[in-house]
Short mmCIF file of C-alpha atoms and ligand atoms in Angstrom, two decimals:
data_model
loop_
_atom_site.label_atom_id
_atom_site.label_comp_id
_atom_site.label_asym_id
_atom_site.label_seq_id
_atom_site.Cartn_x
_atom_site.Cartn_y
_atom_site.Cartn_z
CA MET H 172 16.84 -17.00 2.12
CA ALA H 173 17.99 -14.50 4.67
CA LEU H 174 15.62 -12.60 7.15
CA MET H 175 14.83 -9.07 5.84
CA MET H 176 14.62 -6.42 8.52
CA SER H 177 13.30 -2.82 7.84
CA VAL H 178 11.08 -0.27 9.35
CA SER H 179 8.13 -2.01 7.62
CA GLY H 180 8.96 -4.98 9.59
CA VAL H 181 10.52 -8.41 9.19
CA ARG H 182 10.04 -10.81 6.32
CA GLY H 183 11.42 -14.37 5.75
CA VAL H 184 10.79 -17.66 4.19
CA ILE H 185 8.77 -20.29 6.17
CA GLY H 186 10.86 -23.20 7.16
CA GLU H 187 14.02 -21.32 6.75
CA SER H 188 14.30 -17.84 8.32
CA MET H 189 10.75 -17.28 9.33
CA THR H 190 10.18 -19.38 12.31
CA PRO H 191 8.00 -19.70 15.46
CA VAL H 192 11.10 -18.95 17.69
CA LEU H 193 11.59 -15.76 15.83
CA ALA H 194 7.89 -14.78 16.01
CA ALA H 195 7.87 -15.36 19.85
CA GLU H 196 11.04 -13.38 20.40
CA LEU H 197 9.79 -10.55 18.26
CA GLY H 198 6.47 -10.71 20.39
CA CYS H 199 8.72 -10.41 23.53
CA ALA H 200 10.67 -7.47 22.04
CA PHE H 201 7.65 -5.62 21.03
CA GLY H 202 6.08 -6.29 24.22
CA THR H 203 8.95 -5.18 26.15
CA TYR H 204 9.20 -1.95 24.00
CA LEU H 205 5.28 -1.29 24.63
CA GLY H 206 5.77 -1.96 28.30
CA GLY H 207 2.97 -4.41 28.45
CA GLY H 208 0.29 -2.38 26.91
CA LYS H 209 -2.63 -3.41 24.79
CA VAL H 210 -1.82 -4.92 21.49
CA VAL H 211 -4.12 -5.69 18.46
CA VAL H 212 -2.92 -8.55 16.42
CA GLY H 213 -4.14 -9.62 12.82
CA ARG H 214 -2.97 -11.80 10.00
CA ASP H 215 -3.38 -12.43 6.28
CA THR H 216 -4.64 -15.76 5.03
CA ARG H 217 -1.12 -17.57 4.41
CA PRO H 218 -1.19 -21.21 5.77
CA SER H 219 1.72 -20.11 8.00
CA GLY H 220 -0.34 -17.42 9.68
CA PRO H 221 -1.98 -19.41 12.53
CA MET H 222 1.48 -20.87 13.47
CA LEU H 223 3.26 -17.50 13.57
CA GLN H 224 0.17 -15.78 15.39
CA ARG H 225 0.34 -18.23 18.29
CA ALA H 226 4.03 -17.79 18.75
CA LEU H 227 4.01 -14.00 18.43
CA VAL H 228 0.96 -13.87 20.85
CA SER H 229 2.96 -15.92 23.38
CA GLY H 230 5.78 -13.60 23.22
CA LEU H 231 3.42 -10.61 23.74
CA LEU H 232 1.60 -12.31 26.65
CA ALA H 233 4.93 -13.17 28.20
CA THR H 234 5.68 -9.44 28.54
CA GLY H 235 2.26 -8.74 30.31
CA CYS H 236 0.47 -7.47 27.18
CA GLU H 237 -3.08 -7.47 26.91
CA VAL H 238 -3.64 -9.07 23.55
CA VAL H 239 -6.66 -8.66 21.18
CA GLU H 240 -6.75 -11.15 18.31
CA LEU H 241 -8.51 -10.35 15.16
CA ASN H 242 -7.34 -13.43 13.45
CA ILE H 243 -7.76 -12.85 9.58
CA ALA H 244 -7.97 -9.19 8.75
CA SER H 245 -6.59 -6.85 6.15
CA THR H 246 -3.69 -4.68 7.11
CA PRO H 247 -5.89 -1.46 7.04
CA ALA H 248 -8.51 -3.18 9.09
CA VAL H 249 -5.71 -4.22 11.77
CA ALA H 250 -4.77 -0.52 11.74
CA PHE H 251 -8.29 0.58 12.24
CA MET H 252 -8.79 -1.68 15.26
CA VAL H 253 -5.66 -0.50 16.83
CA ARG H 254 -7.16 2.99 16.98
CA ARG H 255 -10.67 1.77 17.80
CA HIS H 256 -9.34 -0.12 20.83
CA GLY H 257 -7.07 2.66 21.85
CA ALA H 258 -4.27 0.21 21.90
CA ALA H 259 -0.60 1.00 22.44
CA GLY H 260 0.27 -0.84 19.26
CA GLY H 261 -0.59 -3.48 16.75
CA VAL H 262 1.06 -6.33 14.70
CA VAL H 263 0.09 -7.73 11.28
CA ILE H 264 1.34 -10.99 10.26
CA THR H 265 1.70 -10.65 6.39
CA ALA H 266 4.28 -10.57 3.69
CA SER H 267 2.03 -8.53 1.55
CA HIS H 268 2.43 -9.31 -2.15
CA ASN H 269 5.32 -11.74 -1.62
CA PRO H 270 4.65 -15.33 -2.66
CA VAL H 271 3.05 -17.73 -0.21
CA ILE H 272 6.45 -19.24 0.90
CA TRP H 273 7.05 -15.91 2.63
CA ASN H 274 5.41 -14.30 5.78
CA GLY H 275 6.29 -11.27 7.73
CA ILE H 276 5.61 -9.65 10.94
CA LYS H 277 4.87 -5.95 10.85
CA PHE H 278 4.64 -3.64 13.86
CA LEU H 279 2.22 -0.78 14.10
CA THR H 280 2.21 2.30 16.38
CA ASP H 281 -0.97 3.40 18.29
CA GLU H 282 -1.97 5.08 15.12
CA GLY H 283 -1.59 1.94 13.01
CA LEU H 284 1.46 3.18 11.15
CA ALA H 285 5.02 1.67 10.95
CA PRO H 286 7.17 2.90 13.85
CA PRO H 287 9.76 5.58 13.04
CA PRO H 288 13.02 4.36 12.00
CA ASP H 289 14.71 4.83 15.42
CA ARG H 290 11.86 3.20 17.18
CA ALA H 291 12.08 0.14 14.82
CA GLN H 292 15.73 -0.19 15.46
CA SER H 293 15.18 -0.17 19.27
CA ILE H 294 12.72 -2.93 18.92
CA PHE H 295 15.29 -4.97 16.84
CA GLU H 296 18.02 -4.32 19.29
CA THR H 297 15.88 -5.68 22.03
CA TYR H 298 15.29 -8.68 19.93
CA ARG H 299 18.93 -9.02 19.26
CA THR H 300 20.29 -8.59 22.76
CA LYS H 301 17.31 -10.57 24.20
CA ALA H 302 16.74 -7.90 26.75
CA PHE H 303 13.23 -8.86 27.28
CA LYS H 304 11.32 -7.64 30.33
CA LEU H 305 9.13 -10.69 31.14
CA ALA H 306 6.13 -10.27 33.44
CA GLY H 307 5.48 -12.11 36.55
CA VAL H 308 2.63 -14.51 36.91
CA ASP H 309 0.25 -11.93 38.31
CA ALA H 310 0.50 -9.91 35.13
CA LEU H 311 -0.30 -12.74 32.78
CA ARG H 312 -3.61 -12.49 30.84
CA ALA H 313 -5.49 -14.73 28.49
CA PRO H 314 -5.86 -13.11 24.90
CA ALA H 315 -9.28 -11.76 23.90
CA VAL H 316 -10.85 -12.28 20.41
CA ASP H 317 -12.58 -9.49 18.61
CA LYS H 318 -14.60 -10.44 15.45
CA SER H 319 -16.04 -7.08 14.63
CA ALA H 320 -13.12 -5.84 12.39
CA ASP H 321 -14.74 -6.55 9.06
CA GLU H 322 -17.85 -4.63 9.92
CA ALA H 323 -16.15 -1.89 11.61
CA HIS H 324 -13.83 -1.37 8.82
CA VAL H 325 -16.39 -1.37 6.16
CA GLU H 326 -18.68 1.05 8.14
CA ALA H 327 -15.74 3.40 8.22
CA ALA H 328 -15.08 3.29 4.42
CA LEU H 329 -18.81 3.57 3.68
CA GLY H 330 -18.78 6.82 5.74
CA ILE H 331 -16.60 8.70 3.18
CA ILE H 332 -18.89 8.40 0.45
CA TYR H 333 -22.64 8.56 -0.64
CA PRO H 334 -23.60 4.86 -0.74
CA ASP H 335 -27.07 5.49 -1.98
CA GLN H 336 -25.76 7.34 -5.03
CA ILE H 337 -23.67 4.31 -5.76
CA ALA H 338 -26.40 1.81 -5.05
CA GLU H 339 -28.71 3.50 -7.55
CA LYS H 340 -26.31 2.58 -10.44
CA ARG H 341 -26.44 -1.21 -9.73
CA TYR H 342 -22.89 -1.63 -10.74
CA ARG H 343 -21.81 -5.11 -11.59
CA VAL H 344 -18.20 -5.54 -10.33
CA VAL H 345 -15.55 -8.35 -10.33
CA LEU H 346 -13.71 -8.45 -7.36
CA ASP H 347 -10.36 -10.71 -7.22
CA SER H 348 -9.32 -11.02 -3.50
CA ILE H 349 -6.51 -13.52 -4.36
CA ASN H 350 -8.02 -15.60 -1.39
CA GLY H 351 -6.36 -13.16 0.75
CA ALA H 352 -7.20 -11.01 3.78
CA GLY H 353 -9.40 -8.54 1.92
CA SER H 354 -11.88 -11.14 0.76
CA THR H 355 -14.63 -10.72 3.41
CA GLU H 356 -14.25 -7.01 3.85
CA GLY H 357 -14.12 -6.39 0.19
CA LYS H 358 -17.26 -8.47 -0.59
CA LEU H 359 -19.13 -6.82 2.36
CA LEU H 360 -18.30 -3.33 1.15
CA LEU H 361 -19.46 -3.82 -2.36
CA SER H 362 -22.62 -5.60 -1.27
CA ARG H 363 -23.49 -2.65 0.97
CA LEU H 364 -23.01 -0.43 -1.98
CA GLY H 365 -25.64 -2.40 -3.87
CA CYS H 366 -23.29 -3.89 -6.30
CA GLU H 367 -23.77 -7.17 -8.02
CA VAL H 368 -20.51 -8.78 -7.07
CA ILE H 369 -18.77 -11.53 -9.06
CA HIS H 370 -16.10 -12.63 -6.50
CA VAL H 371 -13.23 -14.45 -7.70
CA ASN H 372 -10.51 -15.91 -5.61
CA ALA H 373 -12.94 -15.27 -2.82
CA GLU H 374 -12.01 -17.67 -0.09
CA PRO H 375 -9.72 -16.44 2.77
CA ASN H 376 -7.59 -19.62 2.56
CA GLY H 377 -4.26 -18.27 1.56
CA ARG H 378 -3.97 -20.34 -1.68
CA PHE H 379 -2.89 -17.47 -3.94
CA ALA H 380 -4.58 -18.15 -7.32
CA HIS H 381 -1.90 -16.14 -9.19
CA THR H 382 1.41 -14.43 -8.34
CA PRO H 383 0.16 -11.82 -5.73
CA GLU H 384 1.45 -8.52 -6.87
CA PRO H 385 -1.56 -6.86 -8.70
CA THR H 386 0.25 -6.07 -11.97
CA ALA H 387 -0.92 -6.57 -15.46
CA GLU H 388 0.77 -9.93 -16.08
CA ASN H 389 -0.74 -11.41 -12.91
CA LEU H 390 -4.41 -10.10 -13.55
CA THR H 391 -5.19 -11.74 -17.01
CA SER H 392 -7.92 -13.94 -15.51
CA LEU H 393 -9.45 -10.91 -13.86
CA CYS H 394 -9.75 -9.13 -17.14
CA GLU H 395 -11.12 -12.04 -18.74
CA ALA H 396 -13.73 -12.31 -15.99
CA VAL H 397 -14.84 -8.53 -16.48
CA ARG H 398 -15.30 -9.10 -20.22
CA LYS H 399 -17.18 -12.49 -19.76
CA HIS H 400 -19.62 -10.98 -16.95
CA LYS H 401 -19.87 -7.73 -18.82
CA ALA H 402 -19.03 -6.02 -15.63
CA HIS H 403 -18.64 -2.17 -15.08
CA ILE H 404 -15.36 -2.54 -13.40
CA GLY H 405 -12.93 -5.06 -11.92
CA PHE H 406 -10.93 -4.74 -8.81
CA ALA H 407 -7.93 -6.63 -7.56
CA GLN H 408 -6.61 -6.58 -3.96
CA ASP H 409 -3.23 -7.66 -2.86
CA PRO H 410 -2.95 -10.48 -0.15
CA ASP H 411 -3.21 -7.96 2.86
CA ALA H 412 -5.54 -5.72 0.97
CA ASP H 413 -3.75 -2.28 1.28
CA ARG H 414 -3.19 -2.07 -2.43
CA LEU H 415 -5.75 -1.98 -5.38
CA ALA H 416 -5.58 -2.33 -8.95
CA ILE H 417 -8.37 -1.48 -11.47
CA VAL H 418 -9.55 -3.19 -14.71
CA ASP H 419 -11.87 -1.19 -16.96
CA GLU H 420 -15.22 -2.26 -18.59
CA HIS H 421 -13.48 -3.48 -21.57
CA GLY H 422 -11.37 -5.88 -19.57
CA ASN H 423 -8.20 -3.65 -19.85
CA TYR H 424 -5.74 -3.41 -16.91
CA ILE H 425 -5.37 0.21 -16.34
CA GLY H 426 -2.46 0.07 -13.90
CA GLU H 427 -2.01 0.84 -10.39
CA GLU H 428 -0.85 4.43 -10.83
CA TYR H 429 -4.64 5.11 -11.95
CA THR H 430 -5.91 4.01 -8.64
CA LEU H 431 -4.51 7.16 -7.04
CA ALA H 432 -5.24 9.46 -9.94
CA LEU H 433 -8.86 8.35 -10.08
CA CYS H 434 -9.46 8.74 -6.32
CA ALA H 435 -7.73 12.16 -6.54
CA MET H 436 -9.90 13.16 -9.39
CA TYR H 437 -12.93 12.79 -7.18
CA MET H 438 -11.23 14.19 -4.07
CA PHE H 439 -10.04 17.41 -5.86
CA LYS H 440 -13.71 18.05 -6.68
CA ALA H 441 -15.30 16.92 -3.57
CA HIS H 442 -12.73 18.29 -1.07
CA PRO H 443 -10.53 20.80 -3.01
CA GLY H 444 -7.11 21.16 -1.14
CA PRO H 445 -3.70 19.73 -1.32
CA ILE H 446 -3.06 15.83 -1.52
CA ALA H 447 0.41 14.18 -0.94
CA ALA H 448 2.05 11.60 -3.06
CA ASN H 449 5.52 10.04 -3.04
CA LEU H 450 8.20 11.18 -5.49
CA SER H 451 8.02 8.01 -7.55
CA THR H 452 4.21 8.50 -8.26
CA SER H 453 2.91 9.39 -11.75
CA ARG H 454 2.50 13.21 -12.80
CA MET H 455 -1.01 12.39 -13.47
CA VAL H 456 -1.89 13.81 -10.22
CA ASP H 457 -0.26 17.04 -10.79
CA ASP H 458 -2.25 17.30 -14.04
CA LEU H 459 -5.42 16.74 -12.18
CA ALA H 460 -4.65 19.34 -9.53
CA ALA H 461 -3.79 22.00 -12.12
CA ALA H 462 -6.93 21.12 -13.97
CA ALA H 463 -8.96 21.42 -10.77
CA GLY H 464 -7.23 24.73 -9.81
CA GLY H 465 -7.66 26.72 -6.64
CA PRO H 466 -6.12 25.12 -3.62
CA CYS H 467 -5.60 21.82 -5.30
CA ARG H 468 -1.88 20.76 -5.66
CA VAL H 469 0.42 17.84 -4.98
CA VAL H 470 2.80 17.78 -2.11
CA ARG H 471 5.72 15.27 -2.76
CA SER H 472 7.01 13.07 -0.01
CA ALA H 473 9.64 10.51 0.32
CA VAL H 474 8.85 6.95 -0.63
CA GLY H 475 7.13 4.88 2.14
CA GLU H 476 3.72 5.00 3.66
CA ALA H 477 4.62 6.75 6.74
CA ASN H 478 6.55 9.47 4.88
CA VAL H 479 3.36 10.13 2.73
CA VAL H 480 1.20 10.44 6.00
CA ALA H 481 3.85 12.81 7.49
CA ALA H 482 3.56 14.99 4.46
CA MET H 483 -0.20 14.91 4.59
CA ARG H 484 -0.16 16.12 8.18
CA ALA H 485 2.40 18.88 7.73
CA ASN H 486 0.34 20.12 4.73
CA GLY H 487 -3.10 19.65 6.03
CA CYS H 488 -3.95 17.14 3.19
CA ARG H 489 -7.20 15.22 3.08
CA PHE H 490 -6.01 12.64 0.85
CA GLY H 491 -2.74 11.00 -0.31
CA GLY H 492 -1.06 7.75 -1.54
CA GLU H 493 1.36 5.91 -3.60
CA GLY H 494 1.48 4.97 -7.22
CA ASN H 495 1.49 1.28 -6.24
CA GLY H 496 -2.45 1.42 -5.87
CA GLY H 497 -2.13 2.50 -2.20
CA VAL H 498 -4.62 5.35 -1.30
CA ILE H 499 -4.91 6.79 1.96
CA ASP H 500 -7.93 8.80 3.39
CA PRO H 501 -7.32 9.83 7.00
CA ARG H 502 -11.26 9.81 7.80
CA VAL H 503 -10.81 5.92 7.57
CA GLY H 504 -7.08 5.78 8.72
CA PRO H 505 -3.64 7.09 8.11
CA VAL H 506 -2.88 3.86 6.07
CA ARG H 507 -3.06 2.50 2.49
CA ASP H 508 -6.63 0.96 2.19
CA SER H 509 -7.94 -0.97 -0.92
CA LEU H 510 -11.48 -0.45 0.43
CA VAL H 511 -11.11 3.32 0.35
CA GLY H 512 -9.88 2.87 -3.25
CA MET H 513 -12.97 1.03 -4.20
CA ALA H 514 -15.20 3.29 -2.52
CA LEU H 515 -13.85 6.49 -4.00
CA THR H 516 -13.46 5.01 -7.45
CA LEU H 517 -17.26 3.93 -7.48
CA GLN H 518 -18.31 7.27 -6.24
CA LEU H 519 -16.44 8.96 -8.92
CA MET H 520 -18.26 6.79 -11.44
CA ALA H 521 -21.53 7.56 -9.93
CA ILE H 522 -21.09 11.21 -9.44
CA ARG H 523 -19.82 11.79 -13.05
CA ASN H 524 -22.33 9.15 -14.51
CA ALA H 525 -19.39 7.89 -16.55
CA GLY H 526 -17.65 4.50 -17.26
CA ILE H 527 -14.27 3.88 -15.89
CA SER H 528 -12.63 3.99 -19.41
CA GLN H 529 -14.19 7.40 -20.02
CA LEU H 530 -12.76 8.71 -16.87
CA VAL H 531 -9.37 7.26 -17.57
CA GLU H 532 -9.53 9.05 -21.07
CA LYS H 533 -9.78 12.35 -19.28
CA ILE H 534 -6.45 12.11 -17.62
CA PRO H 535 -3.22 12.70 -19.59
CA ARG H 536 -1.38 9.56 -20.49
CA TYR H 537 2.12 8.89 -19.78
CA VAL H 538 4.75 6.12 -20.18
CA MET H 539 6.72 4.97 -17.13
CA SER H 540 9.87 3.09 -16.96
CA LYS H 541 11.66 1.55 -13.98
CA GLN H 542 15.28 0.08 -13.70
CA LYS H 543 17.42 -0.94 -10.93
CA PHE H 544 21.10 -1.95 -10.76
CA GLU H 545 23.40 -3.12 -8.00
CA CYS H 546 25.41 -0.56 -6.26
CA SER H 547 27.31 -0.29 -2.85
CA SER H 548 25.99 1.85 -0.27
CA ASP H 549 28.90 4.24 -0.24
CA ARG H 550 28.79 4.55 -4.13
CA ILE H 551 25.01 5.12 -3.84
CA ALA H 552 25.89 8.61 -2.18
CA ARG H 553 28.39 9.28 -4.69
CA VAL H 554 25.92 8.64 -7.68
CA LEU H 555 23.24 10.64 -6.01
CA ALA H 556 25.67 13.72 -5.82
CA ALA H 557 26.80 13.19 -9.36
CA VAL H 558 23.20 13.29 -10.57
CA ARG H 559 22.40 16.23 -8.44
CA SER H 560 25.18 18.47 -9.85
CA ALA H 561 24.72 17.29 -13.49
CA TYR H 562 21.05 18.68 -13.23
CA ALA H 563 21.85 21.51 -10.99
CA GLN H 564 19.98 24.15 -13.35
CA GLU H 565 16.79 21.94 -13.40
CA LYS H 566 13.96 21.58 -11.05
CA ILE H 567 15.30 19.23 -8.27
CA ASN H 568 13.62 17.57 -5.17
CA ASP H 569 16.16 15.70 -3.10
CA ILE H 570 14.34 14.73 0.08
CA ASP H 571 14.61 11.09 -1.03
CA GLY H 572 17.37 10.36 -3.49
CA VAL H 573 16.98 12.90 -6.51
CA ARG H 574 14.16 13.78 -8.63
CA ILE H 575 14.40 15.99 -11.64
CA ASP H 576 11.37 17.46 -13.16
CA PHE H 577 11.54 18.58 -16.99
CA ALA H 578 8.85 19.81 -19.16
CA GLU H 579 8.52 16.50 -20.96
CA GLY H 580 8.71 14.25 -18.00
CA TRP H 581 10.79 13.48 -14.86
CA VAL H 582 13.20 11.04 -13.38
CA HIS H 583 13.68 9.91 -9.82
CA VAL H 584 16.87 8.24 -8.63
CA ARG H 585 17.10 6.60 -5.14
CA GLY H 586 18.91 4.04 -3.27
CA SER H 587 17.13 1.29 -1.80
CA ASN H 588 16.83 1.16 2.13
CA THR H 589 17.07 -2.48 2.28
CA GLU H 590 19.33 -3.64 -0.39
CA PRO H 591 22.43 -2.47 -2.14
CA ILE H 592 20.58 -1.17 -5.26
CA ILE H 593 19.66 2.07 -7.05
CA ARG H 594 16.31 2.57 -8.55
CA ILE H 595 15.62 4.80 -11.50
CA ILE H 596 11.92 5.71 -12.32
CA ALA H 597 11.09 7.81 -15.24
CA GLU H 598 7.95 9.03 -16.75
CA ALA H 599 7.16 11.03 -20.08
CA LYS H 600 4.62 11.46 -22.71
CA THR H 601 6.55 8.99 -25.02
CA GLN H 602 8.58 5.82 -24.61
CA ALA H 603 11.53 7.49 -26.50
CA ASP H 604 11.64 10.40 -23.95
CA CYS H 605 11.14 7.99 -21.05
CA ASP H 606 14.11 5.75 -22.23
CA ARG H 607 16.28 8.83 -22.88
CA LEU H 608 15.63 10.02 -19.20
CA VAL H 609 16.55 6.62 -17.84
CA ALA H 610 19.72 6.29 -20.09
CA ASP H 611 20.95 9.92 -19.43
CA VAL H 612 20.99 8.98 -15.48
CA ARG H 613 22.47 5.61 -16.12
CA ARG H 614 25.30 7.04 -17.97
CA ILE H 615 26.02 9.59 -15.21
CA ALA H 616 25.86 6.66 -12.49
CA ASP H 617 28.25 4.48 -14.69
CA GLY H 618 30.78 7.27 -14.80
CA VAL H 619 31.01 7.47 -11.02
MG1 LIG D 748 0.17 -5.02 0.65
#
């Protein structure tokens, strides 16, 4: 399997494309780019993590960087600690929701975000040309270890809600951490909120108990556990704990789109104002904004965490996220964070004195459909142009592919940044309308 390189980092298969030599050279490249500054390094729980961490840290040290190792930490905790240390950058060793044979190396800016595309390219260029600036012996330092990330990150998440209000409710919560990097932080957060925690797949040992992506088909055991323990709610983290999926008190998987919607429901009331979401995210948040009224509205951004954050900053948003279960609260950090998702969802339940299924009932229901097909990169541009002109009379947003909004739903067509494929995402009130939106766009694409 070939190495995948993108702004969000490098991913490869262990024993094939993801090797310690690669990790060491990427460490040299990133250290060269940072000019030997301070770097915070963390990893998820994959068995390949320690091997890659040692190699990567060697590369960073070779360029004279001051390295702080967190060892196992969630992606949002690494980003948090980069800012707390005032570091020049960070690195997370994770392949997020990819299966365990994969691992990845993700660079972070001093804010804990993915570097802008031009900077990412320049780091990769240094890697390819091996133009490393290696330090002399006087500049070499030993790495330091910081064990305070769990505590610091949890404290920050507690700071955005009213823990006493939640604690009064004595919620029984099933947490599935998939034996991933969010295990310790997730348990600590819920315990501090006075929850009775039934923690499944709770060992940060990287043995993923099910396919990691937190989708319905992968979370049947969590749904069963919620029913069995008569819990108020079930939470599922992905292996690096930036995404969160929710199961209601009846053991129904309610879908990752609802994580953002439920948190937005709370935020629109508690902190009225605009929020940001990417173009592929459900219309539920727009409905909630309209119902909340006043300054509440949804700003749409290009797909990708850094793009959502840029839109949040440009529009003064206090909250944002993506429909994949990734919610962002800048009070904790400008990154997707499953701890923020859990904290805001429980706060919503507590303040409304309502069960999670009751709250879901209040949100207009939609059907979503996703399709992808192969398409060469030059043809992608022609397909997008054809779609744009076919719907020229409609409400169009073309900051990232083309999204067309109709009364009954919307369709978003975009080319992938990493593969020669086009994705079509549609949402409508009925399956028939949704299928028709996808089919109409597909017909236009096939005619190009
Ligand atoms: Mg992830």
